[in-house]
Short mmCIF file of C-alpha atoms in Angstrom, two decimals:
data_model
loop_
_atom_site.label_atom_id
_atom_site.label_comp_id
_atom_site.label_asym_id
_atom_site.label_seq_id
_atom_site.Cartn_x
_atom_site.Cartn_y
_atom_site.Cartn_z
CA MET O 1 0.00 0.00 0.00
CA LYS O 2 1.43 3.39 -0.98
CA ASP O 3 1.23 6.47 1.24
CA ASN O 4 0.56 9.37 -1.14
CA SER O 5 -0.32 12.03 1.42
CA ASP O 6 0.94 13.94 4.38
CA HIS O 7 -0.15 12.75 7.76
CA LYS O 8 -3.56 13.87 8.85
CA ARG O 9 -3.65 16.24 11.79
CA CYS O 10 -5.73 15.03 14.74
CA GLY O 11 -7.25 17.33 17.33
CA GLY O 12 -4.12 18.91 18.82
CA GLY O 13 -2.17 18.59 15.57
CA CYS O 14 0.31 16.07 16.91
CA CYS O 15 1.13 14.50 13.54
CA SER O 16 3.95 15.82 11.36
CA ASN O 17 4.67 15.52 7.65
CA ARG O 18 6.83 12.65 6.50
CA ASN O 19 8.46 11.57 3.29
CA LYS O 20 6.53 9.49 0.82
CA SER O 21 7.35 5.80 0.86
CA SER O 22 6.05 2.50 -0.42
CA HIS O 23 6.21 1.24 3.18
CA TYR O 24 4.62 2.52 6.37
CA GLN O 25 7.14 4.55 8.35
CA LEU O 26 7.66 4.46 12.11
CA GLN O 27 9.59 7.37 13.63
CA ILE O 28 12.09 6.27 16.28
CA PHE O 29 14.39 8.61 18.22
CA SER O 30 17.92 7.58 19.04
CA PRO O 31 18.65 7.61 22.79
CA SER O 32 21.81 9.70 22.26
CA THR O 33 20.35 12.37 19.99
CA SER O 34 17.06 13.96 19.15
CA THR O 35 17.54 13.18 15.47
CA PRO O 36 14.89 10.74 14.28
CA ARG O 37 15.68 7.80 12.11
CA ILE O 38 12.96 6.52 9.84
CA PRO O 39 12.90 2.73 9.44
CA THR O 40 10.35 1.15 7.18
CA LEU O 41 8.33 -2.02 7.64
CA PRO O 42 6.62 -4.08 4.96
CA ASP O 43 2.94 -3.43 4.51
CA GLU O 44 2.15 -7.07 5.30
CA LEU O 45 3.88 -6.86 8.70
CA ILE O 46 2.11 -3.62 9.62
CA PHE O 47 -1.20 -5.23 8.64
CA GLU O 48 -0.46 -8.24 10.86
CA ILE O 49 0.57 -6.11 13.85
CA LEU O 50 -2.41 -3.79 13.67
CA SER O 51 -4.89 -6.64 13.23
CA ARG O 52 -3.99 -7.91 16.71
CA LEU O 53 -4.62 -4.63 18.53
CA PRO O 54 -7.76 -3.64 20.46
CA VAL O 55 -10.40 -1.48 18.81
CA LYS O 56 -9.69 1.48 21.10
CA SER O 57 -6.08 1.67 19.89
CA LEU O 58 -7.05 1.27 16.24
CA LEU O 59 -9.52 4.15 16.48
CA ARG O 60 -6.64 6.39 17.57
CA PHE O 61 -4.26 5.02 14.95
CA ARG O 62 -6.62 6.04 12.16
CA CYS O 63 -5.28 9.55 12.76
CA VAL O 64 -1.67 8.58 11.99
CA SER O 65 -2.06 9.05 8.23
CA LYS O 66 -4.53 8.77 5.40
CA SER O 67 -2.98 5.47 4.41
CA TRP O 68 -3.48 4.03 7.92
CA LEU O 69 -7.02 5.37 7.94
CA SER O 70 -7.64 3.64 4.61
CA LEU O 71 -6.08 0.39 5.85
CA ILE O 72 -7.98 0.23 9.15
CA SER O 73 -11.24 1.12 7.39
CA SER O 74 -10.86 -1.51 4.66
CA LYS O 75 -13.17 -4.54 4.57
CA GLN O 76 -10.23 -6.93 4.44
CA PHE O 77 -8.67 -5.47 7.58
CA ILE O 78 -11.99 -5.33 9.47
CA ALA O 79 -12.66 -8.99 8.63
CA THR O 80 -9.14 -10.07 9.64
CA HIS O 81 -9.29 -8.11 12.88
CA LEU O 82 -12.67 -9.67 13.72
CA ASP O 83 -11.27 -13.15 13.06
CA GLN O 84 -8.23 -12.50 15.28
CA SER O 85 -10.37 -11.06 18.09
CA SER O 86 -12.90 -13.91 17.98
CA LYS O 87 -10.20 -16.58 18.12
CA ASN O 88 -8.20 -15.03 20.97
CA ASP O 89 -7.76 -17.83 23.53
CA GLU O 90 -7.80 -15.42 26.48
CA TYR O 91 -11.06 -13.74 25.36
CA ILE O 92 -9.53 -10.33 26.04
CA TYR O 93 -11.73 -8.78 23.34
CA HIS O 94 -14.95 -10.39 24.57
CA ARG O 95 -17.42 -8.69 26.88
CA LEU O 96 -20.60 -9.55 28.71
CA ILE O 97 -23.54 -7.22 28.05
CA TYR O 98 -26.13 -6.86 30.83
CA SER O 99 -29.69 -5.63 30.29
CA ILE O 100 -30.82 -3.98 33.52
CA GLY O 101 -34.53 -3.63 34.23
CA CYS O 102 -34.75 -2.04 37.68
CA PRO O 103 -34.48 0.51 39.27
CA THR O 104 -33.54 2.14 35.95
CA TYR O 105 -33.34 0.71 32.47
CA GLY O 106 -29.95 0.54 30.84
CA LEU O 107 -27.13 -1.53 29.45
CA LYS O 108 -23.90 -2.38 31.23
CA TRP O 109 -20.91 -4.42 30.26
CA SER O 110 -17.82 -6.05 31.73
CA PRO O 111 -14.81 -8.00 30.43
CA LEU O 112 -15.60 -11.69 29.89
CA PRO O 113 -12.39 -13.32 31.29
CA PRO O 114 -13.10 -12.65 35.01
CA ALA O 115 -16.23 -14.79 34.73
CA PHE O 116 -13.99 -17.84 34.28
CA TYR O 117 -11.51 -17.26 37.11
CA SER O 118 -12.89 -14.74 39.60
CA PRO O 119 -15.61 -15.19 42.26
CA VAL O 120 -16.67 -11.56 41.71
CA ILE O 121 -17.20 -9.65 38.46
CA GLU O 122 -16.44 -6.08 39.52
CA GLU O 123 -15.69 -4.10 36.35
CA VAL O 124 -19.36 -3.66 35.46
CA THR O 125 -19.97 -0.21 33.99
CA TYR O 126 -22.61 1.56 31.97
CA ILE O 127 -21.83 1.50 28.27
CA ASP O 128 -20.65 4.92 27.15
CA HIS O 129 -23.41 5.59 24.66
CA HIS O 130 -22.34 8.93 23.13
CA MET O 131 -25.59 9.02 21.19
CA LYS O 132 -28.21 11.50 22.38
CA TYR O 133 -31.10 9.61 20.85
CA LEU O 134 -30.11 6.28 22.37
CA ASN O 135 -29.55 7.89 25.77
CA LYS O 136 -33.03 9.37 25.56
CA CYS O 137 -34.54 5.98 24.71
CA LEU O 138 -32.75 4.04 27.44
CA ASP O 139 -35.28 5.07 30.06
CA LYS O 140 -37.56 2.57 28.33
CA PRO O 141 -37.42 -1.25 28.18
CA VAL O 142 -34.38 -2.48 26.24
CA THR O 143 -34.21 -5.95 24.70
CA ILE O 144 -31.06 -7.35 23.10
CA LEU O 145 -32.28 -9.31 20.09
CA GLY O 146 -28.88 -10.72 19.24
CA SER O 147 -25.16 -10.12 18.83
CA CYS O 148 -23.19 -10.90 15.69
CA ASN O 149 -19.63 -9.90 14.71
CA GLY O 150 -19.55 -7.06 17.21
CA LEU O 151 -22.94 -5.66 16.26
CA LEU O 152 -25.77 -5.59 18.76
CA CYS O 153 -29.36 -5.64 17.55
CA ILE O 154 -31.48 -3.97 20.22
CA LEU O 155 -35.19 -3.33 20.55
CA ILE O 156 -36.31 -0.30 22.55
CA ASP O 157 -39.86 0.10 23.82
CA ARG O 158 -40.92 -2.87 21.62
CA ASN O 159 -41.08 -0.72 18.47
CA HIS O 160 -37.67 0.82 17.73
CA ILE O 161 -34.88 -1.42 16.40
CA PHE O 162 -31.24 -0.36 16.30
CA LEU O 163 -27.99 -1.89 15.06
CA TRP O 164 -25.23 -0.70 17.33
CA ASN O 165 -21.50 -1.22 17.68
CA PRO O 166 -20.66 0.25 21.10
CA SER O 167 -16.92 -0.30 20.55
CA ILE O 168 -16.79 2.23 17.70
CA LYS O 169 -19.79 4.22 18.98
CA LYS O 170 -21.80 3.85 15.80
CA LEU O 171 -25.56 3.43 15.78
CA MET O 172 -28.16 2.98 13.08
CA GLN O 173 -31.91 2.98 13.57
CA LEU O 174 -33.84 0.67 11.28
CA PRO O 175 -36.90 1.93 9.42
CA CYS O 176 -40.26 0.94 10.85
CA SER O 177 -40.92 -2.78 10.46
CA GLY O 178 -44.64 -2.24 9.96
CA PHE O 179 -45.47 -4.30 13.05
CA GLN O 180 -47.56 -2.58 15.71
CA ALA O 181 -46.74 -3.75 19.22
CA LYS O 182 -49.58 -4.35 21.65
CA PRO O 183 -49.32 -4.47 25.44
CA TYR O 184 -49.16 -8.27 25.60
CA ASP O 185 -48.63 -9.20 21.97
CA TYR O 186 -45.60 -7.91 20.14
CA ALA O 187 -43.33 -9.00 17.31
CA ARG O 188 -40.48 -11.47 17.81
CA TYR O 189 -37.17 -10.87 16.07
CA GLY O 190 -33.99 -12.65 15.08
CA PHE O 191 -30.68 -11.19 13.88
CA GLY O 192 -27.81 -12.62 11.85
CA TYR O 193 -25.28 -12.26 9.06
CA ASP O 194 -25.82 -13.36 5.47
CA GLU O 195 -22.24 -14.31 4.62
CA LEU O 196 -23.04 -15.15 1.00
CA ASN O 197 -24.31 -11.63 0.28
CA ASP O 198 -22.26 -9.82 2.94
CA ASP O 199 -25.42 -8.44 4.51
CA TYR O 200 -26.72 -8.14 8.08
CA LYS O 201 -30.40 -9.00 8.37
CA VAL O 202 -33.21 -8.82 10.92
CA VAL O 203 -36.21 -11.15 10.70
CA GLY O 204 -39.51 -10.38 12.43
CA ILE O 205 -42.80 -12.24 12.94
CA HIS O 206 -46.09 -10.81 14.17
CA GLU O 207 -49.67 -12.02 13.80
CA GLY O 208 -48.79 -14.59 11.12
CA VAL O 209 -46.74 -12.16 9.03
CA MET O 210 -42.99 -12.53 8.50
CA ARG O 211 -40.78 -9.68 7.33
CA ILE O 212 -37.04 -9.38 6.75
CA TYR O 213 -34.80 -6.32 6.88
CA SER O 214 -31.62 -5.99 4.79
CA CYS O 215 -28.83 -3.56 5.66
CA LYS O 216 -27.83 -3.40 1.99
CA THR O 217 -31.23 -2.15 0.87
CA ASP O 218 -32.12 -0.47 4.18
CA SER O 219 -35.65 -1.76 3.80
CA TRP O 220 -38.10 -4.42 4.95
CA LYS O 221 -39.91 -6.89 2.75
CA SER O 222 -42.54 -9.53 3.44
CA ILE O 223 -41.80 -13.25 3.14
CA GLU O 224 -44.81 -14.39 1.14
CA ASP O 225 -44.28 -18.14 1.52
CA TYR O 226 -44.22 -18.10 5.33
CA ILE O 227 -45.81 -21.47 6.01
CA TYR O 228 -46.30 -21.17 9.77
CA ARG O 229 -48.92 -18.42 9.74
CA ASP O 230 -51.18 -20.32 12.14
CA GLY O 231 -48.39 -20.96 14.62
CA SER O 232 -47.36 -18.94 17.64
CA PRO O 233 -43.62 -18.13 17.86
CA SER O 234 -42.02 -18.56 21.26
CA TYR O 235 -41.18 -15.48 23.30
CA GLN O 236 -37.74 -16.99 23.92
CA GLN O 237 -34.67 -15.69 22.13
CA TRP O 238 -33.80 -16.75 18.59
CA ALA O 239 -30.49 -18.40 17.72
CA PHE O 240 -28.22 -17.69 14.75
CA ALA O 241 -26.13 -20.67 13.64
CA ASN O 242 -25.06 -22.19 10.31
CA ARG O 243 -26.11 -19.01 8.47
CA LYS O 244 -29.68 -19.48 9.65
CA VAL O 245 -31.87 -17.94 12.31
CA HIS O 246 -33.77 -20.44 14.45
CA PHE O 247 -36.90 -20.00 16.51
CA GLU O 248 -39.46 -22.21 18.23
CA ILE O 249 -43.08 -22.20 17.20
CA SER O 250 -46.16 -23.77 18.76
CA LEU O 251 -48.70 -25.35 16.40
CA GLU O 252 -52.20 -26.50 17.27
CA ILE O 253 -52.85 -30.08 16.15
CA GLY O 254 -56.24 -30.54 17.79
CA PRO O 255 -58.54 -29.12 20.46
CA ASN O 256 -56.19 -27.90 23.21
CA LYS O 257 -53.36 -29.97 21.70
CA TYR O 258 -50.13 -28.32 20.63
CA ILE O 259 -46.71 -29.35 19.40
CA SER O 260 -43.48 -27.34 19.34
CA LYS O 261 -41.09 -27.21 16.41
CA ILE O 262 -37.69 -25.65 15.80
CA VAL O 263 -37.92 -23.66 12.58
CA SER O 264 -34.85 -22.49 10.64
CA PHE O 265 -34.73 -19.67 8.12
CA ASP O 266 -31.76 -19.35 5.76
CA LEU O 267 -30.79 -15.69 5.48
CA ALA O 268 -29.22 -16.16 2.04
CA ASN O 269 -31.81 -18.15 0.07
CA GLU O 270 -34.76 -17.31 2.36
CA ARG O 271 -35.84 -20.94 2.67
CA PHE O 272 -37.44 -22.58 5.67
CA GLY O 273 -36.43 -25.80 7.36
CA GLU O 274 -37.02 -27.69 10.58
CA VAL O 275 -34.57 -29.03 13.15
CA GLU O 276 -35.66 -32.07 15.13
CA TYR O 277 -35.50 -32.16 18.92
CA PRO O 278 -33.16 -34.69 20.58
CA ASP O 279 -36.10 -37.02 21.24
CA SER O 280 -39.88 -37.12 21.19
CA ASP O 281 -40.15 -36.26 24.89
CA PHE O 282 -39.10 -32.67 24.25
CA SER O 283 -41.95 -30.19 24.30
CA GLY O 284 -39.77 -27.15 23.69
CA GLY O 285 -36.72 -25.48 25.15
CA ILE O 286 -34.52 -22.42 24.91
CA LEU O 287 -32.35 -22.08 21.82
CA GLY O 288 -28.80 -20.77 21.84
CA VAL O 289 -25.37 -21.15 20.30
CA PHE O 290 -22.29 -22.65 21.95
CA GLY O 291 -19.04 -22.64 20.01
CA GLY O 292 -20.87 -21.94 16.76
CA ARG O 293 -23.18 -24.93 17.27
CA LEU O 294 -26.92 -24.85 17.81
CA SER O 295 -27.77 -25.56 21.44
CA LEU O 296 -30.90 -26.28 23.43
CA ILE O 297 -31.67 -25.70 27.08
CA ASN O 298 -34.22 -28.08 28.59
CA THR O 299 -35.58 -27.18 32.02
CA LYS O 300 -36.80 -29.90 34.37
CA TYR O 301 -38.75 -28.98 37.50
CA MET O 302 -38.36 -31.41 40.39
CA SER O 303 -40.45 -29.43 42.88
CA ASP O 304 -41.87 -25.96 43.37
CA LYS O 305 -38.49 -24.85 44.74
CA CYS O 306 -35.84 -26.46 42.56
CA GLY O 307 -35.04 -28.15 39.28
CA SER O 308 -32.25 -28.67 36.78
CA VAL O 309 -31.17 -27.25 33.45
CA GLU O 310 -30.02 -29.71 30.79
CA VAL O 311 -27.59 -28.43 28.16
CA TRP O 312 -27.77 -30.03 24.70
CA ILE O 313 -25.52 -29.25 21.73
CA MET O 314 -26.06 -30.36 18.11
CA MET O 315 -22.57 -31.55 17.13
CA GLU O 316 -23.44 -32.04 13.44
CA TYR O 317 -25.96 -29.55 12.17
CA GLY O 318 -29.20 -31.06 10.93
CA VAL O 319 -28.47 -34.55 12.28
CA ARG O 320 -30.87 -35.47 15.07
CA GLN O 321 -28.65 -38.24 16.40
CA SER O 322 -25.83 -35.73 16.92
CA TRP O 323 -27.68 -33.93 19.73
CA THR O 324 -25.44 -34.46 22.76
CA LYS O 325 -26.33 -33.79 26.37
CA VAL O 326 -23.19 -32.16 27.78
CA GLY O 327 -24.44 -31.80 31.33
CA SER O 328 -27.06 -30.73 33.83
CA VAL O 329 -27.02 -27.76 36.22
CA PRO O 330 -29.21 -27.75 39.37
CA PHE O 331 -31.01 -24.58 40.39
CA SER O 332 -33.38 -23.27 43.04
CA TYR O 333 -35.73 -20.32 42.87
CA LYS O 334 -38.03 -18.36 45.12
CA ASP O 335 -40.65 -17.27 42.63
CA MET O 336 -41.47 -19.01 39.35
CA GLN O 337 -42.49 -15.67 37.87
CA TYR O 338 -38.86 -14.60 37.67
CA PHE O 339 -37.27 -17.84 36.56
CA TYR O 340 -35.69 -18.08 33.12
CA CYS O 341 -32.54 -19.48 31.59
CA THR O 342 -30.40 -18.15 28.75
CA PRO O 343 -27.35 -19.66 26.99
CA VAL O 344 -24.57 -17.05 26.96
CA PHE O 345 -21.13 -18.36 25.93
CA SER O 346 -18.86 -21.40 25.79
CA SER O 347 -15.08 -21.43 26.06
CA LYS O 348 -12.67 -23.49 23.98
CA ASN O 349 -12.00 -25.80 26.93
CA GLY O 350 -15.69 -26.60 27.25
CA GLU O 351 -16.81 -24.32 30.08
CA ILE O 352 -20.33 -22.99 29.58
CA VAL O 353 -21.76 -19.67 30.72
CA LEU O 354 -25.49 -19.64 31.49
CA GLN O 355 -27.86 -17.09 32.89
CA ILE O 356 -30.31 -18.68 35.31
CA GLY O 357 -32.72 -16.11 36.69
CA SER O 358 -30.64 -13.13 37.82
CA ASP O 359 -27.55 -15.30 38.32
CA LEU O 360 -24.63 -16.03 36.05
CA VAL O 361 -23.54 -19.67 36.18
CA ILE O 362 -20.23 -21.11 35.00
CA TYR O 363 -20.58 -24.83 34.32
CA ASN O 364 -17.73 -27.24 33.60
CA PRO O 365 -19.00 -30.48 31.99
CA LYS O 366 -15.64 -32.20 32.49
CA ASP O 367 -16.04 -32.46 36.26
CA ASN O 368 -19.74 -31.56 36.45
CA SER O 369 -18.95 -28.52 38.60
CA HIS O 370 -20.67 -25.17 38.59
CA ARG O 371 -20.23 -21.85 40.35
CA TYR O 372 -22.01 -18.52 40.61
CA PRO O 373 -19.75 -15.46 40.26
CA GLU O 374 -21.19 -12.38 41.93
CA ILE O 375 -21.99 -9.53 39.53
CA LYS O 376 -21.45 -6.05 41.01
CA LEU O 377 -24.29 -4.16 39.34
CA GLN O 378 -24.12 -1.23 41.79
CA HIS O 379 -27.85 -1.19 42.47
CA ALA O 380 -29.63 -2.06 45.67
CA PHE O 381 -32.26 -4.30 44.06
CA PRO O 382 -31.42 -4.74 40.37
CA ILE O 383 -33.28 -7.03 38.03
CA LEU O 384 -30.86 -8.60 35.57
CA CYS O 385 -33.02 -9.06 32.49
CA ARG O 386 -30.56 -10.68 30.13
CA VAL O 387 -26.85 -11.38 29.64
CA ASP O 388 -25.24 -11.63 26.20
CA ALA O 389 -21.71 -12.24 24.98
CA TYR O 390 -20.15 -9.68 22.66
CA VAL O 391 -16.83 -9.42 20.81
CA GLU O 392 -15.26 -6.04 20.07
CA SER O 393 -14.97 -5.27 16.36
CA LEU O 394 -14.65 -2.51 13.78
CA VAL O 395 -17.78 -3.63 11.93
CA SER O 396 -20.00 -0.64 11.20
CA PRO O 397 -23.80 -1.03 11.32
CA ASN O 398 -24.10 0.89 8.05
CA ALA O 399 -21.02 -0.47 6.27
CA THR O 400 -22.83 -2.55 3.64
#
């Protein structure tokens, strides 16, 4: 890559002009003199070094020169950086996102690694929003619809959908979906990435109508061949795996008789499919993704005070026999009204992060152990609505 311009001045004007070169130049001062010497590094090496840095540093380095700005903003670099960050074995670029419901609405986050080794998660802070409109909306109910490649899809007050990358402080509000939320009947949504067409998409269902939003066209369209119009989609979260969004739907098969199905929707070819449950005894569950694989949480109640959560993972997508029960986590609860379970994250060594009620649970299938790290939310009586895993990235919500 060739640098054909002087360095761009940033804020205080700390950058100085440098000679043109076919390589990126790093200015180094000799310890004995103030005279700088200008070594050069190959473009490929600079690319490799920068791709391993955190987003916060890269945002500053965009001011070094126009060529660095062009490099860091390029699709190839953004994709490589995302790949490096996602595969980091220490998860230093991963965060946990917390939806807080009481006493005030809001979103907080903390680094992911302490969840695996510390009894207390202390670095829990409000996300620095830097967007007046979002700040104004955050006094209303906030639902995280999904996280993909560093983008959060959030629903505010059941009607307003945003794509947001908090790491780069970029936000985009989607146009109206056409669904009208009612007090106890509102649309359900899924979010994912269409890799074939390089397009982020949101899928919504309400009152038998299915619509899909495309970032590339910045518009919604109806899915005319939606074959589950008479079904009722679950209020549980959707799961994005194998380039498809997945949701559960309840279908009436007779008077007061219902069956549940896992429905898949391919974001690229817009075709429907079904994924079978592990066995015929399943009447539904909570979908999630662990290590890129579709997962299923099955809750078993042993009394009015306790039960267990079974964790299932589909090792080979689409093959019913590949569903594998990796373990079971016991739980107790005081009030059924506030019990729920959400799959959050899985580490490379097999540890699983779950949200059970307002608790975060770290489960290790290898020795069948589990623990509950304390989350310092800095509220007297907070209600932890939902926990999601998030990886920092440079992906812009309006890049396509």
